[in-house]
Amino acid sequence: MSVVESIPVREDPTPDSSSAVVRFAGDSGDGMQLTGSNFTQATALYGNDLATFPDFPAEIRAPAGATFGVSAFQIYFGADEVTTAGDDLDVLVVMNPAALITNLKDLLEGGLIIADKDAFTNRNLARAGYTTNPLEDGSLDAYRLISIDITKQVIAAVEPFGLSHKFAVRCKNMWTLGLVMWLFDRDKQTTIDNLNAKFAVKQDIAKANIAALNAGNSFAETAELPSGIEVYKIQKADVLPGLYKNTTGSEALALGLIAGGQLANIPLTFASYPITPASSLLHTLSAHKEFDIVTFQAEDEIAAVCAAIGASFAGSLGITSSSGPGISLKGEAISLACATELPLVVVNTQRGGPSTGLPTKTEQSDLNQALYGRHADTTLPVLASSTPGDCFDVAIEAVRLATKFSTPVLLLSDGYLANASGPWIIPDLNDYQDFHVVHETNPEGFSPANRDEDTLARVWAKPGTPGLEHRIGGIEKDFETGDISYDSDNHQKMTAIRKAKIDGIDRFIPEQAVSLGSTQGELVVVGWGSTFGAIHQAVKQCRASGSDVSHIHIRYLLPFPANLGELLKGYEKVLVTEMNTGQLVEVLKSKFLIEMQQLNKTSGQPFKIREIVDAIHSLLGGD
Amino acid sequence: MNAPEKLTLKDFATDQEVRWCPGCGDYAILKCVQRLMPELGVTRENTVFVSGIGCSSRFPYYMNTYGFHTIHGRAPAIATGVKLANPELDVWLVTGDGDGLSIGGNHMLHVLRRNVDLQILLFNNEIYGLTKGQYSPTSQLGTRSPSTPDGSVDMPLNPCLFALGAGARFVARTIDTDTKHMTPLLRRAHEHKGASFIEIYQNCPVYNDGIFDYVKDKKTAAETRLVVEHGKPLLFGADRQKGLRLNARTLSFEVVTLGEDGVTENDIMVHDETSKPLAQMLAELKTPDFPEAIGVLFCRPEQSYVDSVYQQISTVRAKKGIADLNLLLREGHTWQVE
Ligand SMILES: Cc1ncc(C[n+]2csc(CCOP(=O)(O)OP(=O)(O)O)c2C)c(N)n1
Ligand code: SF4
Ligand SMILES: [Mg+2]
């Protein structure tokens, strides 16, 4: 019985290797994300460092077999520190022709394709744009191909459970996962546990999925795979000791906000309106009512930010979250929070734009909006998180700055960070310094215009406090009394102090550090946000091959850390790398008057390490 | 122990110079509210006035309570946030016909639908006062204004009908200068748990003078006002000889006179404020064909939004027990690296 056709073209390139990149691709309904996340868990347990990148279409249920409906999940794992989801694929798993045609370009020459040949029907081939079957016409000769009748195998494997054809075929992803797990020597047990938990009330479905998983696994094990295909041995990573879990940026951000609320000892009101890729924050927080947080799905983004501002006025910390288009709607209200100097956290999970743009893809093109996207002089602190785990710390920092300085704070995340996952040393809240908020209670000498001498933060007096009754609003306020004032000198003074307060935050944030390399030299690559992983790896590789290059990653985009300008001046060349047309680079140039180079990408996909390595080489005149 | 000091109107007034035009209907409303506050037995510190933007929305500056003069149209959302953060606060929302029904129409719809526990005072002067007199969504057809020099051509919105359509559980209408009518109405609105919506006919002597004279003028008021009270027949007219009879075939009101054509009080519709269809019919009445209904058109309480939110929160908290973030962080799949 031969169910496998293999076309080995050259010797197995990576049987023993320090890392591998695997991508699962199929229809939106094929369960690729679930497959990927289970493989991720098993990989973490195995002891590899890893990073993942789910990439799904904007359409919820695209027609079966359509190229625009292909959903993919990529994982990069290995022995070494892994900080991106990887450039090129070693293994590509495709559940249909559309998945093959849209993903093949990323597969390394000699890479392995695992395909469900049952899905390569004439109809699906035509939908994907193939005129002949690539599994048979020799067009994949540059790769190694395992073409299996997965659908048929699955139906046989789950037959004892009496599922309908529809449900039986849905177990295809688990069968395939079983096979890939064998290929990388992963343990199936966590997946089995997950399936039992997920289908606790649908035992037959759980059993069928587990049977499919086992069948795929033993299919590979019982040597039904062609010769030359053997278990990949990916060395275990040497990572920091500690208790780990996998987290997505969005989960870490949600928990970071809760942590921030606890450290500030203040209740949170989180108000939002659904938008991809920001909604998961609303979902996560809504599921944690046991903490001191009220969540509110407002009628639109304006109402969401306004409810958050109302909550802050009432003495809680208001938080709102959206993506670029929704942040545009919030602009007027954020300026109100600037004018009334109320604490507020605004999270922007950026996506490809303008307008609806690429809702499920990633970009960093809302930096200008964060810095300048409101009417009038409304400077406010802007922070960016750089890795899924970093989202936790940056969320805490946003809460700290908002409450300490009585100001709206903009926190920039993006679609990649929100959905990508990586192992994270679970933080211990006891290791964090708290920053308890103290609301004003003393009527003696009270004015709503009173400020903290050191931080310049306006006093926070909440309704319900006897003797502190006062009115605030968007009209300019008298510097001393807080009463409305149209006086010109007063407005000048108020504008100046609002700005001075924000500018002065640089005295309360850490100095800019160098992520990798030295504080001076030939070249520094500067980034912010989710490009961290790719820049880090690129700089590391180039340093290993002798290049004098360092990496600076900026978390505080406004105000900049006080030493940033001096630090940048220590390098002969500065390369600013961003997923936009060059927004940070313009700010840095105009602020520090330094000549800079730029590397930009706006394809909706994260940077590849290679792209940055190439840019470094061309600037350093290397090969 | 001393009884808490009895507050007076003065305690609720601020030292701010009131900046409305002389003769503006807003003055009368402000006085009425300031006078009512001590009677309600509320404290200054627990009372919050939230407003949007417009002449009417300056209101909070003149109330010696907590106050937030926010941005155009968004007061319902801000007030919702205030209540979500602290349900104990007694929150009043002051808005205008432009603020509440044009730019803020969406928020008004949702704050009523959700039934957030607020007293919502909508000052309807059928004009944009603050921006110098452009027509508003409640302006009568043909209103001449700087932006409609040849008369407006779009149909006006009826605020009370809007509120009823949005699902408001308390809908009432009153008149700026009629303190006697407004005071008990506001008291009831305050007692009502949930969103209470009150449309106040308000005169803007500068940009829309006299539009409500027909209901205010003593000479005509008896014929043009239908003062509705729960359980009382819908009678009006100088000697309360006129009334509204329901024509069941056309499902509409007709004006009848007691004693004429054999009409007796038994023929007159009796106001039932818990009836939504009746409230809708009353809200729609317009001069000159009918008198205009003032009073509580509709009142049928339901649990307020914020109460439901907190009820759900306490259910979850009771079920999940004490929240521990360190535990939550360690939930799910974890692994130890030595
Ligand atoms: C975003 C925004 N758009 C427009 C305005 C200008 N504006 C201020 S008040 C107002 C209309 C107010 O009308 P209404 O709510 O009826 O209040 P009134 O002045 O009549 O009491 C407008 C258009 C503004 N302040 N903000
Ligand atoms: S413009 Fe009209 S509504 Fe505004 S204050 Fe003057 S009179 Fe009152
Ligand atoms: Mg008006």
PDB file of C-alpha atoms in Angstrom, chain A residues 41 44-45 190 239-246 255 258-259 262 269 287-294 296-300 302-303 306-307 309-311 313-314 316 332-333 336 340 342 392 423-424 426-430 461-466 468-475 483-484 486, chain B residues 14-16 19 44-48 50 58 60-72 74 76-86 89 103 106-108 110-111 113-114 305 309-310 312-313 316-317 320-326 328-338:
ATOM      1  CA  GLN A  41       2.249  24.406  23.324  1.00  0.00           C
ATOM      2  CA  ALA A  44       7.235  25.105  24.385  1.00  0.00           C
ATOM      3  CA  LEU A  45       7.059  21.957  26.487  1.00  0.00           C
ATOM      4  CA  THR A 190      -1.245  18.585  25.942  1.00  0.00           C
ATOM      5  CA  VAL A 239      16.638  29.926  28.079  1.00  0.00           C
ATOM      6  CA  LEU A 240      16.450  31.772  31.374  1.00  0.00           C
ATOM      7  CA  PRO A 241      15.111  29.649  34.200  1.00  0.00           C
ATOM      8  CA  GLY A 242      11.605  30.426  35.432  1.00  0.00           C
ATOM      9  CA  LEU A 243       7.962  29.594  35.122  1.00  0.00           C
ATOM     10  CA  TYR A 244       6.784  30.180  31.565  1.00  0.00           C
ATOM     11  CA  LYS A 245       3.603  30.461  29.623  1.00  0.00           C
ATOM     12  CA  ASN A 246       2.817  31.427  26.103  1.00  0.00           C
ATOM     13  CA  LEU A 255      -3.424  41.592  32.331  1.00  0.00           C
ATOM     14  CA  ILE A 258      -5.351  44.970  35.555  1.00  0.00           C
ATOM     15  CA  ALA A 259      -1.929  44.890  37.193  1.00  0.00           C
ATOM     16  CA  GLN A 262      -3.805  47.132  41.332  1.00  0.00           C
ATOM     17  CA  THR A 269     -13.396  51.421  33.728  1.00  0.00           C
ATOM     18  CA  ALA A 287     -14.142  37.998  31.140  1.00  0.00           C
ATOM     19  CA  HIS A 288     -12.383  39.214  34.292  1.00  0.00           C
ATOM     20  CA  LYS A 289     -15.074  40.960  36.257  1.00  0.00           C
ATOM     21  CA  GLU A 290     -13.670  39.421  39.413  1.00  0.00           C
ATOM     22  CA  PHE A 291     -11.050  42.172  39.350  1.00  0.00           C
ATOM     23  CA  ASP A 292     -11.796  45.779  40.121  1.00  0.00           C
ATOM     24  CA  ILE A 293     -12.769  46.576  36.571  1.00  0.00           C
ATOM     25  CA  VAL A 294     -15.994  47.528  34.834  1.00  0.00           C
ATOM     26  CA  PHE A 296     -18.440  48.749  28.738  1.00  0.00           C
ATOM     27  CA  GLN A 297     -19.112  48.118  25.059  1.00  0.00           C
ATOM     28  CA  ALA A 298     -20.163  51.571  23.960  1.00  0.00           C
ATOM     29  CA  GLU A 299     -22.257  52.555  20.945  1.00  0.00           C
ATOM     30  CA  ASP A 300     -19.201  53.890  19.110  1.00  0.00           C
ATOM     31  CA  ILE A 302     -16.534  58.417  20.705  1.00  0.00           C
ATOM     32  CA  ALA A 303     -18.884  57.157  23.376  1.00  0.00           C
ATOM     33  CA  CYS A 306     -16.145  59.682  26.634  1.00  0.00           C
ATOM     34  CA  ALA A 307     -17.344  57.032  29.076  1.00  0.00           C
ATOM     35  CA  ILE A 309     -13.236  60.165  30.610  1.00  0.00           C
ATOM     36  CA  GLY A 310     -16.422  60.285  32.670  1.00  0.00           C
ATOM     37  CA  ALA A 311     -15.112  57.405  34.760  1.00  0.00           C
ATOM     38  CA  PHE A 313     -13.690  62.329  36.364  1.00  0.00           C
ATOM     39  CA  ALA A 314     -15.567  60.159  38.861  1.00  0.00           C
ATOM     40  CA  SER A 316     -11.680  55.579  38.532  1.00  0.00           C
ATOM     41  CA  GLU A 332     -11.842  65.423  20.067  1.00  0.00           C
ATOM     42  CA  ALA A 333     -12.498  63.704  23.371  1.00  0.00           C
ATOM     43  CA  LEU A 336     -10.948  67.249  26.275  1.00  0.00           C
ATOM     44  CA  THR A 340      -9.275  69.009  31.773  1.00  0.00           C
ATOM     45  CA  LEU A 342      -7.768  63.922  33.616  1.00  0.00           C
ATOM     46  CA  PHE A 392       2.320  43.693  30.191  1.00  0.00           C
ATOM     47  CA  PRO A 423       7.007  32.203  25.769  1.00  0.00           C
ATOM     48  CA  TRP A 424       6.940  34.632  28.635  1.00  0.00           C
ATOM     49  CA  ILE A 426       5.369  34.868  34.169  1.00  0.00           C
ATOM     50  CA  PRO A 427       5.843  38.042  36.156  1.00  0.00           C
ATOM     51  CA  ASP A 428       5.236  38.226  39.880  1.00  0.00           C
ATOM     52  CA  LEU A 429       3.198  41.255  40.821  1.00  0.00           C
ATOM     53  CA  ASN A 430       5.100  41.470  44.100  1.00  0.00           C
ATOM     54  CA  ALA A 461     -10.709  65.392  43.428  1.00  0.00           C
ATOM     55  CA  LYS A 462     -13.540  63.021  42.874  1.00  0.00           C
ATOM     56  CA  PRO A 463     -17.281  63.619  43.155  1.00  0.00           C
ATOM     57  CA  GLY A 464     -18.608  62.343  46.446  1.00  0.00           C
ATOM     58  CA  THR A 465     -15.918  64.190  48.404  1.00  0.00           C
ATOM     59  CA  PRO A 466     -17.479  66.843  50.671  1.00  0.00           C
ATOM     60  CA  LEU A 468     -14.370  69.817  47.007  1.00  0.00           C
ATOM     61  CA  GLU A 469     -17.345  70.472  44.728  1.00  0.00           C
ATOM     62  CA  HIS A 470     -16.021  72.038  41.548  1.00  0.00           C
ATOM     63  CA  ARG A 471     -16.689  72.294  37.838  1.00  0.00           C
ATOM     64  CA  ILE A 472     -14.351  71.403  35.012  1.00  0.00           C
ATOM     65  CA  GLY A 473     -14.789  71.550  31.281  1.00  0.00           C
ATOM     66  CA  GLY A 474     -13.299  72.220  27.916  1.00  0.00           C
ATOM     67  CA  ILE A 475     -13.313  75.996  28.211  1.00  0.00           C
ATOM     68  CA  ASP A 483     -12.916  79.050  36.801  1.00  0.00           C
ATOM     69  CA  ILE A 484     -13.550  79.635  33.111  1.00  0.00           C
ATOM     70  CA  TYR A 486     -10.938  83.834  28.253  1.00  0.00           C
TER      71      TYR A 486
ATOM     72  CA  THR B  14     -22.007  79.305  42.477  1.00  0.00           C
ATOM     73  CA  ASP B  15     -20.173  82.610  42.496  1.00  0.00           C
ATOM     74  CA  GLN B  16     -19.922  82.500  38.708  1.00  0.00           C
ATOM     75  CA  ARG B  19     -23.740  84.498  31.078  1.00  0.00           C
ATOM     76  CA  ARG B  44     -23.852  68.876  47.047  1.00  0.00           C
ATOM     77  CA  GLU B  45     -20.956  66.453  47.055  1.00  0.00           C
ATOM     78  CA  ASN B  46     -22.983  63.561  45.692  1.00  0.00           C
ATOM     79  CA  THR B  47     -24.593  65.577  42.938  1.00  0.00           C
ATOM     80  CA  VAL B  48     -23.025  65.861  39.503  1.00  0.00           C
ATOM     81  CA  VAL B  50     -22.841  66.862  33.193  1.00  0.00           C
ATOM     82  CA  ARG B  58     -23.298  76.118  30.518  1.00  0.00           C
ATOM     83  CA  PRO B  60     -23.118  73.095  35.411  1.00  0.00           C
ATOM     84  CA  TYR B  61     -21.007  76.213  35.984  1.00  0.00           C
ATOM     85  CA  TYR B  62     -23.879  77.689  37.940  1.00  0.00           C
ATOM     86  CA  MET B  63     -24.579  74.716  40.173  1.00  0.00           C
ATOM     87  CA  ASN B  64     -22.466  74.459  43.289  1.00  0.00           C
ATOM     88  CA  THR B  65     -22.117  70.707  42.981  1.00  0.00           C
ATOM     89  CA  TYR B  66     -19.669  68.634  40.985  1.00  0.00           C
ATOM     90  CA  GLY B  67     -19.934  69.490  37.317  1.00  0.00           C
ATOM     91  CA  PHE B  68     -18.472  68.604  33.951  1.00  0.00           C
ATOM     92  CA  HIS B  69     -19.011  70.778  30.888  1.00  0.00           C
ATOM     93  CA  THR B  70     -17.845  68.357  28.238  1.00  0.00           C
ATOM     94  CA  ILE B  71     -17.926  68.332  24.437  1.00  0.00           C
ATOM     95  CA  HIS B  72     -20.684  68.766  21.933  1.00  0.00           C
ATOM     96  CA  ARG B  74     -21.235  63.521  24.178  1.00  0.00           C
ATOM     97  CA  PRO B  76     -24.720  61.042  27.682  1.00  0.00           C
ATOM     98  CA  ALA B  77     -21.585  58.954  27.172  1.00  0.00           C
ATOM     99  CA  ILE B  78     -19.598  60.891  29.753  1.00  0.00           C
ATOM    100  CA  ALA B  79     -22.448  60.647  32.253  1.00  0.00           C
ATOM    101  CA  THR B  80     -22.647  56.904  31.607  1.00  0.00           C
ATOM    102  CA  GLY B  81     -18.955  56.649  32.504  1.00  0.00           C
ATOM    103  CA  VAL B  82     -19.491  58.658  35.676  1.00  0.00           C
ATOM    104  CA  LYS B  83     -22.293  56.338  36.748  1.00  0.00           C
ATOM    105  CA  LEU B  84     -20.368  53.199  35.832  1.00  0.00           C
ATOM    106  CA  ALA B  85     -17.462  54.334  37.951  1.00  0.00           C
ATOM    107  CA  ASN B  86     -19.600  55.442  40.881  1.00  0.00           C
ATOM    108  CA  LEU B  89     -23.585  59.627  42.440  1.00  0.00           C
ATOM    109  CA  ILE B 103     -24.564  65.721  17.080  1.00  0.00           C
ATOM    110  CA  ASN B 106     -26.748  58.529  18.807  1.00  0.00           C
ATOM    111  CA  HIS B 107     -25.589  58.809  22.390  1.00  0.00           C
ATOM    112  CA  MET B 108     -29.017  60.013  23.491  1.00  0.00           C
ATOM    113  CA  HIS B 110     -28.284  54.614  23.654  1.00  0.00           C
ATOM    114  CA  VAL B 111     -28.360  56.218  27.068  1.00  0.00           C
ATOM    115  CA  ARG B 113     -32.162  52.439  25.567  1.00  0.00           C
ATOM    116  CA  ARG B 114     -29.720  51.298  28.250  1.00  0.00           C
ATOM    117  CA  TYR B 305     -28.331  49.670  33.373  1.00  0.00           C
ATOM    118  CA  VAL B 309     -23.979  45.817  35.428  1.00  0.00           C
ATOM    119  CA  TYR B 310     -23.117  45.695  39.108  1.00  0.00           C
ATOM    120  CA  GLN B 312     -23.676  40.832  37.113  1.00  0.00           C
ATOM    121  CA  ILE B 313     -20.325  41.836  38.555  1.00  0.00           C
ATOM    122  CA  VAL B 316     -19.277  36.798  38.925  1.00  0.00           C
ATOM    123  CA  ARG B 317     -17.303  37.841  41.990  1.00  0.00           C
ATOM    124  CA  LYS B 320     -15.028  33.243  41.196  1.00  0.00           C
ATOM    125  CA  GLY B 321     -14.041  34.270  44.700  1.00  0.00           C
ATOM    126  CA  ILE B 322     -11.256  36.643  45.607  1.00  0.00           C
ATOM    127  CA  ALA B 323      -9.404  37.793  42.543  1.00  0.00           C
ATOM    128  CA  ASP B 324      -5.688  37.147  42.580  1.00  0.00           C
ATOM    129  CA  LEU B 325      -3.788  38.404  39.568  1.00  0.00           C
ATOM    130  CA  ASN B 326      -0.718  36.323  40.350  1.00  0.00           C
ATOM    131  CA  LEU B 328      -4.578  34.313  36.998  1.00  0.00           C
ATOM    132  CA  LEU B 329      -1.170  34.893  35.446  1.00  0.00           C
ATOM    133  CA  ARG B 330      -0.268  31.332  36.313  1.00  0.00           C
ATOM    134  CA  GLU B 331      -3.477  29.848  34.952  1.00  0.00           C
ATOM    135  CA  GLY B 332      -3.541  27.767  31.790  1.00  0.00           C
ATOM    136  CA  HIS B 333      -0.645  25.963  30.294  1.00  0.00           C
ATOM    137  CA  THR B 334       2.664  26.774  32.016  1.00  0.00           C
ATOM    138  CA  TRP B 335       6.069  25.113  32.207  1.00  0.00           C
ATOM    139  CA  GLN B 336       9.076  25.408  34.411  1.00  0.00           C
ATOM    140  CA  VAL B 337      12.569  25.864  33.027  1.00  0.00           C
ATOM    141  CA  GLU B 338      15.267  24.979  35.560  1.00  0.00           C
TER     142      GLU B 338
END
